Short mmCIF file of C-alpha atoms in Angstrom, two decimals:
data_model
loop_
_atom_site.label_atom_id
_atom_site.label_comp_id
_atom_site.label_asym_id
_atom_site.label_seq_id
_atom_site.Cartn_x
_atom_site.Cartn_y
_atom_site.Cartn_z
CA UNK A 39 -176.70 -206.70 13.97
CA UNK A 40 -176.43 -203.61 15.80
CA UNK A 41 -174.86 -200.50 13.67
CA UNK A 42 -172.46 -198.63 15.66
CA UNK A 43 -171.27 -194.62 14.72
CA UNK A 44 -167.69 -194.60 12.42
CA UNK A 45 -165.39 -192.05 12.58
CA UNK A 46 -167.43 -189.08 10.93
CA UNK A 47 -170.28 -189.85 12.58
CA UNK A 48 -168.34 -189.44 16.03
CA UNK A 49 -167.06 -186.59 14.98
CA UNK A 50 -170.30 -185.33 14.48
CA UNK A 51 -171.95 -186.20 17.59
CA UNK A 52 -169.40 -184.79 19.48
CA UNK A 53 -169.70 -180.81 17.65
CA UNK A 54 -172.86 -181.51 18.09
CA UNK A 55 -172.38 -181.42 21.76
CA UNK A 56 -170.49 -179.18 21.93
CA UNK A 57 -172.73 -176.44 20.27
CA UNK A 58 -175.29 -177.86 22.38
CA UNK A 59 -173.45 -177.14 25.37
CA UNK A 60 -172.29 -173.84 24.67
CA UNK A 61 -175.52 -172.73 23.69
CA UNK A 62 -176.92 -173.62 26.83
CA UNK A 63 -174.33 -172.24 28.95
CA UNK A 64 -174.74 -168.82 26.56
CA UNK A 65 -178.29 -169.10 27.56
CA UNK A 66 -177.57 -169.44 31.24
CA UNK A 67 -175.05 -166.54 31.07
CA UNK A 68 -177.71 -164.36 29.46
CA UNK A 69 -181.03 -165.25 31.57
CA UNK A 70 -178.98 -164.77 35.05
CA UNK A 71 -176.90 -162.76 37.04
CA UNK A 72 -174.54 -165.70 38.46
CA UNK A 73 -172.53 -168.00 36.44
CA UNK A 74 -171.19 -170.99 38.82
CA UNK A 75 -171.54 -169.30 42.35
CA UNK A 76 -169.13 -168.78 44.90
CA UNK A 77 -169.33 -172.34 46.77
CA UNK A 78 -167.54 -172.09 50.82
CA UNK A 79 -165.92 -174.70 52.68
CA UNK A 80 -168.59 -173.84 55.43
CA UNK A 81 -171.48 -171.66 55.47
CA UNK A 82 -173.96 -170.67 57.51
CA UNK A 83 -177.30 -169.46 56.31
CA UNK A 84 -180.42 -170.05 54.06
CA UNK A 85 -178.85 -168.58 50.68
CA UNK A 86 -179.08 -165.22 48.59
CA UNK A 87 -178.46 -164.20 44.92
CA UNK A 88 -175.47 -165.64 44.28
CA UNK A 89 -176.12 -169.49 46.27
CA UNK A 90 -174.04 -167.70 49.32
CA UNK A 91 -174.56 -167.93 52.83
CA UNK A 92 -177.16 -165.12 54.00
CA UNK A 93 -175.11 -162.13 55.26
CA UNK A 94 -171.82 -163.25 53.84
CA UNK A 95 -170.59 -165.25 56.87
CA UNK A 96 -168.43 -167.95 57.03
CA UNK A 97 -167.90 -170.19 59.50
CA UNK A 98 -163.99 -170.44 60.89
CA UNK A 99 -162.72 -173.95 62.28
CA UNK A 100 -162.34 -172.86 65.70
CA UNK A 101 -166.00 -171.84 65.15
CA UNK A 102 -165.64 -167.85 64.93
CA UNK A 103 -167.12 -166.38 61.79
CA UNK A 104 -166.17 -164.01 59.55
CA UNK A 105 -168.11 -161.78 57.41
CA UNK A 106 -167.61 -161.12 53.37
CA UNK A 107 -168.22 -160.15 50.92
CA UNK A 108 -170.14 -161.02 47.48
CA UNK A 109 -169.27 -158.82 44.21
CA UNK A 110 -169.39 -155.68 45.94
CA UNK A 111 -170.99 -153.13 43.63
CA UNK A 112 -170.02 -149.72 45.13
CA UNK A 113 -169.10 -148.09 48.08
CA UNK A 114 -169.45 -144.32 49.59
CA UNK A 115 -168.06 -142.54 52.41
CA UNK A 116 -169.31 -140.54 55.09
CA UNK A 117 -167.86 -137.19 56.75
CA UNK A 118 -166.75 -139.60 59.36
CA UNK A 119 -164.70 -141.40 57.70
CA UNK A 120 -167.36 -144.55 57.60
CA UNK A 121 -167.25 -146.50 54.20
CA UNK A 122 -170.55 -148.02 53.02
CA UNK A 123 -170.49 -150.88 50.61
CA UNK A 124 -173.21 -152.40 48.38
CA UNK A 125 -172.89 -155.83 48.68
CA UNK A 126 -174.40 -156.71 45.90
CA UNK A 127 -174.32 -160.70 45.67
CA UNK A 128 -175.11 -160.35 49.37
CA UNK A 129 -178.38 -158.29 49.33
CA UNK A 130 -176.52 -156.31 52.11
CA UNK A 131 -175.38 -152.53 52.56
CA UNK A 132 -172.06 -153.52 55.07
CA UNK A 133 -170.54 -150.84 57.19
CA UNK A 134 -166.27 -150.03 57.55
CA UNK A 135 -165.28 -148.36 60.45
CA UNK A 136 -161.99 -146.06 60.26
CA UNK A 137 -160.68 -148.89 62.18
CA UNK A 138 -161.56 -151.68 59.87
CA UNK A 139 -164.53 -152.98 61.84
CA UNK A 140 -167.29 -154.57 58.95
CA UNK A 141 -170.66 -154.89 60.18
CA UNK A 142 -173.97 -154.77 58.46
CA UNK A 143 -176.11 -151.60 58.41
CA UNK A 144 -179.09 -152.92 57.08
CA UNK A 145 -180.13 -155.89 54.95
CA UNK A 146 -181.33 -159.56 55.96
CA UNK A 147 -179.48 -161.20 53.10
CA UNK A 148 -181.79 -162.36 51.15
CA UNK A 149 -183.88 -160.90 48.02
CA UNK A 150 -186.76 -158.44 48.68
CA UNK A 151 -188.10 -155.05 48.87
CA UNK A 152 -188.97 -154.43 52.63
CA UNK A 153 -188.82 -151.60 54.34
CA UNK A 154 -187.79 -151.66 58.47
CA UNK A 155 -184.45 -151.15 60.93
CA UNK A 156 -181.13 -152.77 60.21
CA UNK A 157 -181.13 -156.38 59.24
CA UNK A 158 -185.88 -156.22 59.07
CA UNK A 159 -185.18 -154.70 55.56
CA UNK A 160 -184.37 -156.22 52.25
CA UNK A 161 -183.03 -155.49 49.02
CA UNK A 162 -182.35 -156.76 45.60
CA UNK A 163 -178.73 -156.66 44.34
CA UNK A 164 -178.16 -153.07 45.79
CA UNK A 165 -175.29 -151.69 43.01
CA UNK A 166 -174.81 -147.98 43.84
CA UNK A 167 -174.09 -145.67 46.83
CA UNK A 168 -174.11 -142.43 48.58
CA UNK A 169 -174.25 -140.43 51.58
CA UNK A 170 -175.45 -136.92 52.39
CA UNK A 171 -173.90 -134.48 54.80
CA UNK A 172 -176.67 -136.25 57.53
CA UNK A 173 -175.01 -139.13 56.85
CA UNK A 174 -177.95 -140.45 55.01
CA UNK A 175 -177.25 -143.32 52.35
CA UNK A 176 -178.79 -143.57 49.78
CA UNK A 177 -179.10 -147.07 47.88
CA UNK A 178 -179.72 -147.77 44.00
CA UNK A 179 -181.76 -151.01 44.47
CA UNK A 180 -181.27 -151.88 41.08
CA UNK A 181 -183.27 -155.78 41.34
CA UNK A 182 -186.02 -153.45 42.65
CA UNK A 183 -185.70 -150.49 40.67
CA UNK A 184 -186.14 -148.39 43.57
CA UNK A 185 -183.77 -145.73 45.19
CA UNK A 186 -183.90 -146.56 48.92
CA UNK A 187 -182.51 -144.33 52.05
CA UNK A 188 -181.04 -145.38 55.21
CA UNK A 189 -180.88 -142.99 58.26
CA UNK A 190 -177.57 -143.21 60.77
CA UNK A 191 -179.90 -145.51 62.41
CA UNK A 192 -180.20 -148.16 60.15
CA UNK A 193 -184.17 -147.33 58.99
CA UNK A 194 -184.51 -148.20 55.47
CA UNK A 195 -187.02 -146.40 53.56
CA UNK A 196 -188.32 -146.08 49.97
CA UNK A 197 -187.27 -142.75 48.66
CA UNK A 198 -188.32 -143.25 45.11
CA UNK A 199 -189.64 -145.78 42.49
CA UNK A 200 -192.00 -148.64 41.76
CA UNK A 201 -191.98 -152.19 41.86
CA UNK A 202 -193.16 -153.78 38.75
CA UNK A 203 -196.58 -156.06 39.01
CA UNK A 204 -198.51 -158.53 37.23
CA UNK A 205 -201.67 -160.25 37.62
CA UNK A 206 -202.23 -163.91 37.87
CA UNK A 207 -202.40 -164.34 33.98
CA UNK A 208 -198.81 -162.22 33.38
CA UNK A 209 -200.50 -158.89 32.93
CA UNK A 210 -198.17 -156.19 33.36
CA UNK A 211 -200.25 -153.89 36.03
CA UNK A 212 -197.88 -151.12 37.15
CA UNK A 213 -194.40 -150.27 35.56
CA UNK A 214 -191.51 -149.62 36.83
CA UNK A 215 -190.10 -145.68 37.19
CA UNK A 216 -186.19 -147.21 36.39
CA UNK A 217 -184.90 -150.09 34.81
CA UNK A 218 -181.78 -151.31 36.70
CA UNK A 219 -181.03 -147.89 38.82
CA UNK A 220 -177.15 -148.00 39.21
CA UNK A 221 -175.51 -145.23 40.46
CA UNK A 222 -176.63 -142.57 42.81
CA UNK A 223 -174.89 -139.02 43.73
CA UNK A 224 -176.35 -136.39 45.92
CA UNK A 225 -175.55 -133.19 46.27
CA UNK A 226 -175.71 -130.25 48.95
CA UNK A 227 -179.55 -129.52 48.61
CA UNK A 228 -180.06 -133.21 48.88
CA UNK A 229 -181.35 -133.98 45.40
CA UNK A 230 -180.47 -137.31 44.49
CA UNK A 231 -179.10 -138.43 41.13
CA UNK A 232 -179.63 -141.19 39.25
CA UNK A 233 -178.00 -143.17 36.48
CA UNK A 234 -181.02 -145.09 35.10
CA UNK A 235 -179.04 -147.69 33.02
CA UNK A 236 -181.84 -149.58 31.32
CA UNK A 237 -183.55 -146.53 30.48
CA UNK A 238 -180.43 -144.71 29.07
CA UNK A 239 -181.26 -141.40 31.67
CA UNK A 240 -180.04 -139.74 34.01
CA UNK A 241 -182.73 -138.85 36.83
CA UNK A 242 -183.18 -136.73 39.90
CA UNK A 243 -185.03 -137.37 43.10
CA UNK A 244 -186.13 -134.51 45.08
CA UNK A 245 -186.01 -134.48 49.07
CA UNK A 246 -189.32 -135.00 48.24
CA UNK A 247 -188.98 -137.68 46.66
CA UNK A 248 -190.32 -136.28 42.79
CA UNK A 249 -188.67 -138.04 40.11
CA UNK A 250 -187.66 -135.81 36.65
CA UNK A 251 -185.75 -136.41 34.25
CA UNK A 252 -182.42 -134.50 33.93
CA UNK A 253 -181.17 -135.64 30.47
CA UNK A 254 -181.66 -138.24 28.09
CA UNK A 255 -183.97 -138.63 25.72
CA UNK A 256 -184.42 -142.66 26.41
CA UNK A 257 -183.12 -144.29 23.99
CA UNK A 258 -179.39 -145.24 23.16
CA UNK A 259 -176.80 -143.33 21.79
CA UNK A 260 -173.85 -140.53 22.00
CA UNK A 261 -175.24 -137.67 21.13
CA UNK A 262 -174.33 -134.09 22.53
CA UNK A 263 -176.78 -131.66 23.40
CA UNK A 264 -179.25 -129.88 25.81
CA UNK A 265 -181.00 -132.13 28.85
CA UNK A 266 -183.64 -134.75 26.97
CA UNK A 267 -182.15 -134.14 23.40
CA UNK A 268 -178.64 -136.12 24.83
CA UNK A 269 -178.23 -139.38 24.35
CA UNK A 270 -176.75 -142.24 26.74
CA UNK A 271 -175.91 -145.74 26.16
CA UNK A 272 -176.50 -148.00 29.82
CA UNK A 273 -175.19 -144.75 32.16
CA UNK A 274 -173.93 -146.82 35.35
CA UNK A 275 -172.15 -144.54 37.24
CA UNK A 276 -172.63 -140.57 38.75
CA UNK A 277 -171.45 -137.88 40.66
CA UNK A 278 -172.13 -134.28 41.39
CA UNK A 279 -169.44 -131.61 41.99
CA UNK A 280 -169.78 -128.35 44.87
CA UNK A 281 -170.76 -126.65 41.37
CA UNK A 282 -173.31 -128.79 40.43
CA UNK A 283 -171.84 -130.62 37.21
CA UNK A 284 -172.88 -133.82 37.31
CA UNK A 285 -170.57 -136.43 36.16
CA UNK A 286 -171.53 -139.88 33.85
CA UNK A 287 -170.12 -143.26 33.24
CA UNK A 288 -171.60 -144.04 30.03
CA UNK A 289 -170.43 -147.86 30.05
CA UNK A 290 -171.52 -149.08 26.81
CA UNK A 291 -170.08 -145.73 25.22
CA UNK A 292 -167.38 -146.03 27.19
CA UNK A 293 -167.39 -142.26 27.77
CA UNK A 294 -167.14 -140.13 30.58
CA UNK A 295 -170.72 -137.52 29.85
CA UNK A 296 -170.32 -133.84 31.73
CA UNK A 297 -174.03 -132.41 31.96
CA UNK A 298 -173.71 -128.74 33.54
CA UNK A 299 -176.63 -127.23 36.23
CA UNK A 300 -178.41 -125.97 33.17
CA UNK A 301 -178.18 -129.79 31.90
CA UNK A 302 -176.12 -129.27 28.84
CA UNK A 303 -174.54 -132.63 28.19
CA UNK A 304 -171.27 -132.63 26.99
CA UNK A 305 -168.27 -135.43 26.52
CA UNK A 306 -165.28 -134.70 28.48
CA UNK A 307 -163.58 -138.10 27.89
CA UNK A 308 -163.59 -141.42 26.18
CA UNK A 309 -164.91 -142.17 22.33
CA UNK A 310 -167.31 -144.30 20.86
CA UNK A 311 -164.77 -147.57 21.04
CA UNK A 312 -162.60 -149.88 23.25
CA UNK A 313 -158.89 -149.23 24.40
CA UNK A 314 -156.85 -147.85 27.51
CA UNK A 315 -155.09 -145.30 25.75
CA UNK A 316 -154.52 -142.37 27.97
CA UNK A 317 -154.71 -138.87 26.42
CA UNK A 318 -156.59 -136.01 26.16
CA UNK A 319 -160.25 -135.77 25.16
CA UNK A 320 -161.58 -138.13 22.55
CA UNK A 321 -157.59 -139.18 22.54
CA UNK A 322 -158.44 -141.33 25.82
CA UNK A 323 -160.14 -144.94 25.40
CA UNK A 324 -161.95 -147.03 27.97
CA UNK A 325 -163.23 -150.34 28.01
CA UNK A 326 -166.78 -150.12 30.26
CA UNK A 327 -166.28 -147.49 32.59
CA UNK A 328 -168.14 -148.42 35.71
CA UNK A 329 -168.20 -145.66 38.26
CA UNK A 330 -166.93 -142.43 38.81
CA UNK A 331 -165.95 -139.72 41.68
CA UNK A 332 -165.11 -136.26 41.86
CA UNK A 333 -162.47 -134.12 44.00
CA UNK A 334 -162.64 -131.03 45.62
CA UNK A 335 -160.78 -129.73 42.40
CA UNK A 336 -162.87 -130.87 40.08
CA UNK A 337 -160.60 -134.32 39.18
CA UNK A 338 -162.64 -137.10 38.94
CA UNK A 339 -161.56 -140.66 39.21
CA UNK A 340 -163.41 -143.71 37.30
CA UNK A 341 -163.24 -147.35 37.75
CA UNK A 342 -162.24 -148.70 33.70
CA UNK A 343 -163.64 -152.20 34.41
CA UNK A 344 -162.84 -154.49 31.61
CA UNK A 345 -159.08 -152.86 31.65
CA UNK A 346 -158.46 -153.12 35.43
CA UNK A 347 -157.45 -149.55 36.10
CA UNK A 348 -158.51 -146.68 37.72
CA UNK A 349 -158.01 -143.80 36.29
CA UNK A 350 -157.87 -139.75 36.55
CA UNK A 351 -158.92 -137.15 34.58
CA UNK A 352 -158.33 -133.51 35.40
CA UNK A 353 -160.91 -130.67 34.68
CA UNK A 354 -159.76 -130.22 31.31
CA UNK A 355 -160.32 -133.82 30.34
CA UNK A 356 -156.50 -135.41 30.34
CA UNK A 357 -156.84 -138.58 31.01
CA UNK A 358 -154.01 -140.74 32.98
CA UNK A 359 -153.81 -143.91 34.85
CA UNK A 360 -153.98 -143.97 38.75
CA UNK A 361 -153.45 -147.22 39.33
CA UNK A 362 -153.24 -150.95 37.98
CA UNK A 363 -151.64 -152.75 36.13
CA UNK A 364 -154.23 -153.65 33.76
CA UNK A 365 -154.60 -157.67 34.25
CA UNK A 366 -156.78 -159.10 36.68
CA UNK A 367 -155.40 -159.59 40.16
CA UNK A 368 -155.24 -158.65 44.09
CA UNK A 369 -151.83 -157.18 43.86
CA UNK A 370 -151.43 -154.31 46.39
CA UNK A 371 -148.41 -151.97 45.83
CA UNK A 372 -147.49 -148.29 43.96
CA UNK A 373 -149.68 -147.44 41.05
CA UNK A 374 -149.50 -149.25 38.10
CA UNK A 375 -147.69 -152.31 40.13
CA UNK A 376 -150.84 -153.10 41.44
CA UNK A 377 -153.92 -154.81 40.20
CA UNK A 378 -157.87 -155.11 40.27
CA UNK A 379 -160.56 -158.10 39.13
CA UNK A 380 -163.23 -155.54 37.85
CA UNK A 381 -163.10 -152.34 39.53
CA UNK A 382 -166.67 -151.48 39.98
CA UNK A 383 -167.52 -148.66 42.21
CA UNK A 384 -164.97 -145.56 44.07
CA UNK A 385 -165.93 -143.30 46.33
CA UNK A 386 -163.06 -140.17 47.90
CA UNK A 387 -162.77 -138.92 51.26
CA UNK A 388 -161.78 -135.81 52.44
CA UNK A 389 -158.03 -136.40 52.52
CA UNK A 390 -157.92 -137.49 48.65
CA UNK A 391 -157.81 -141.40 49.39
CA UNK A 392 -159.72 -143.16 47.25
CA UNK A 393 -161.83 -146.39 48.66
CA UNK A 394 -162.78 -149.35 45.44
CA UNK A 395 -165.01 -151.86 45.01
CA UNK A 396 -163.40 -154.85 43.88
CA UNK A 397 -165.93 -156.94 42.90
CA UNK A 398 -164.36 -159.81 41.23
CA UNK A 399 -162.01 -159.90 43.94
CA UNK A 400 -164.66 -159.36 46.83
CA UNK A 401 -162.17 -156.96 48.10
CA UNK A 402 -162.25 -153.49 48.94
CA UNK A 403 -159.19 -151.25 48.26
CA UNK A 404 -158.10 -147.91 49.26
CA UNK A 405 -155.59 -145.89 47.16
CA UNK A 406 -153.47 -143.44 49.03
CA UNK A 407 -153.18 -139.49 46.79
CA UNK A 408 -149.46 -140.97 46.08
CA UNK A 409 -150.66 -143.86 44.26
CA UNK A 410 -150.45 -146.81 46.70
CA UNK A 411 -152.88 -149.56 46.95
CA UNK A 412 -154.00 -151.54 50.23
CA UNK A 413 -156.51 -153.79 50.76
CA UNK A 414 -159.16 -152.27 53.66
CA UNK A 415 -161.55 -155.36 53.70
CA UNK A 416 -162.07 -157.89 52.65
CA UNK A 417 -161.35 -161.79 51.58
CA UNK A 418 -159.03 -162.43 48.46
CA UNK A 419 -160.68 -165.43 46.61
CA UNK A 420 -159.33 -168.56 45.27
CA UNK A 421 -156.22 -168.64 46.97
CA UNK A 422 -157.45 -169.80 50.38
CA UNK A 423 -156.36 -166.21 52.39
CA UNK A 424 -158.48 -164.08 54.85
CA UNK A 425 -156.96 -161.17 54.55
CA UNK A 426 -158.32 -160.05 57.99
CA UNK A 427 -157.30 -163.57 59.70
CA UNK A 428 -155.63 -166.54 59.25
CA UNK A 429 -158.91 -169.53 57.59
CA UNK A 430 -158.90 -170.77 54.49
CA UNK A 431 -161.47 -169.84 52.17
CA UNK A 432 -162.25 -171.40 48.82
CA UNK A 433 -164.48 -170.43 45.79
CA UNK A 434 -164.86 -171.75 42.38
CA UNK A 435 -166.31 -170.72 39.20
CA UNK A 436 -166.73 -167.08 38.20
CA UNK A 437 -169.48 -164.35 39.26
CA UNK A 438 -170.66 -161.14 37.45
CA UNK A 439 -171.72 -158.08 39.44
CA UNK A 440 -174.87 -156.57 38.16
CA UNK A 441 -173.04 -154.13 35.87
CA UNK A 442 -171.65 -156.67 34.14
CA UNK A 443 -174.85 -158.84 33.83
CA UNK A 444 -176.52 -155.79 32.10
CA UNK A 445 -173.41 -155.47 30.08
CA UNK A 446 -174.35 -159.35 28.39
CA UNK A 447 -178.15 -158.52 28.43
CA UNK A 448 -177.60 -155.38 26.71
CA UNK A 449 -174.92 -157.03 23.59
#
């Protein structure tokens, strides 16, 4: 006679299951940089990072397609008025006209480290941005752990960095310079900063292309002090002002790090814990500050990712918010009547606007100096609306930018 499971036993099966399951899907989370991808009604292409369609383009029913965007990582803006955008999930750096026009600069879509014109080159979940006076952008290739540059032309070069290589039996032969390079800045001389996440530094590339190290001492932590005595914890985010401060979203601190020309690092913002409390000083809270951007008078402006704002803080470290309402969304409108899906890179222009990378929502904002939000770019998920035409689009599941898949590698 067979036995068959009572009650308890049922019971216990199905915990068992279900701590089977969530361990596994933990795992997942932890060993990649996707959870469910993005999934199209049609798509055209051989695949990328994220299981979308090489180059971001989906195919319309009257056969038209339409380009978008996947988890867009950070964005910079030329003297032109140009915006740049890391397309992270896409393996793409995409191009905005001042008239709205996306294209792709350079970037074949799929994963790799190749160097060439336009779409010959390759790249590896590109997460941070800028552009020189030349209108040069540079690229943290943070898969690669390289810092590339791309001329106006669309040639993609290797500016910095090494690619990590084994040997047949899993011999490490040459190490990588960076671990998970994700923010760039560069300033007037054309030395490029770097916020080194995995290695807790903040770098600088000459014209040159010589790497040094401008403070950090490696290893994690909040510290104060002079150049490699300071302390970081996953730095994602920089920017340089016309002084040459350089500016530091210190995500897992969730602190915003000053470090003068003569590299004294300093905290202007944030402590050493979670909240959205505006204030002055240590008085302020974040919750992962991703990116950051300076003014022309010395305000900078930071993308507070797990809280859904942007906010401000003036030269003397008063911190308010800009805009959002704090809970996840695609709401356009004035200030805090507005809303993000994790806000992860901002760049300025030179009439105060300020252009966002909303990854979550594969959008890409611009707030006006009064406050009010638009969407530039850009397809709002899950709701079936192109917000530059009139096809449905669909996704399911959720995706995490590469900031964010540090963020669960790192806790």
């Amino acid at each position: 006679m067979k036995q068959h499971p009572g009650p308890k036993q049922l019971l216990y099966i199905y915990i068992a299951v279900i701590i089977f399951s969530g361990a596994c899907f933990f795992i997942s989370c932890s060993k990649t940089n996707t959870v469910s991808p993005y999934k199209y009604n049609t798509i055209s292409g051989t695949g990328n990072t994220n299981g979308n369609p090489t180059g971001g383009i989906i195919t319309n029913p009257d056969s038209t397609t339409t380009l978008n965007f996947s988890a867009p990582d950070d964005v910079a803006v030329d003297a032109a008025g140009n915006l740049y955008v890391a397309d992270y999930g896409n393996n793409l750096i995409r191009k905005i006209s001042p008239t709205g026009a996306v294209s792709t600069l350079a970037g074949s879509g799929n994963i790799g480290a190749i160097n060439g014109t336009g779409i010959a080159a390759s790249f590896n979940g590109p997460s941070g941005l800028a552009v020189d006076a030349a209108g040069n952008v540079y690229v943290a290739d943070a898969g690669n752990n390289l810092i590339r540059k791309i001329t106006p032309a669309g040639l993609v070069s290797t500016l910095a960095g090494t690619i990590a290589t084994v040997d047949t039996s899993g011999t490490t032969l040459t190490e990588p310079v960076f671990s998970g390079p994700s923010g760039v800045a560069v300033d007037a001389s054309g030395n490029v900063y770097v916020a080194d996440a995995g290695n807790n530094q903040i770098r600088v590339v000459s014209p040159a292309g010589i790497i040094s190290t401008f403070a950090g001492t490696g290893g994690a932590g909040a510290a104060d002090g002079a150049g490699i005595s300071a302390t970081f914890n996953n730095p994602t985010g920089v920017a340089v002002d016309a002084s040459g401060n350089v500016y530091v979203a210190d995500l897992l601190n969730n602190m915003i790090r000053k470090i003068t020309p003569a590299k004294i690092v300093s905290t202007l913002a944030g402590k050493d814990s979670i909240g959205s409390a505006d204030g002055k000083g240590s008085s302020a809270s974040f919750y992962f500050p991703n990116s950051l951007a300076v003014d022309a008078s010395g305000n900078i402006y930071v993308t507070d990712d797990i809280n859904n704002l942007i906010r401000k803080i003036t030269p003397d470290g008063t911190v308010t918010k800009l805009a959002g309402s704090g809970i996840a969304g695609h709401a356009n409108g004035n200030g805090i009547a507005a809303s993000f899906n994790d806000p992860a890179g901002i760049a300025l222009d030179a009439s105060g606007n300020a252009f966002v990378a909303d990854a979550n929502n594969n959008l890409i904002r611009k707030i006006s100096p009064a406050g009010v939000v638009t969407t530039v770019a850009g397809m709002i998920p899950g709701i079936g609306v192109i917000r530059t035409g009139s096809y449905a689009h669909y996704h399911m599941g959720l995706r995490l930018s590469s900031k964010q898949a540090r963020k669960i590698k790192v806790q």
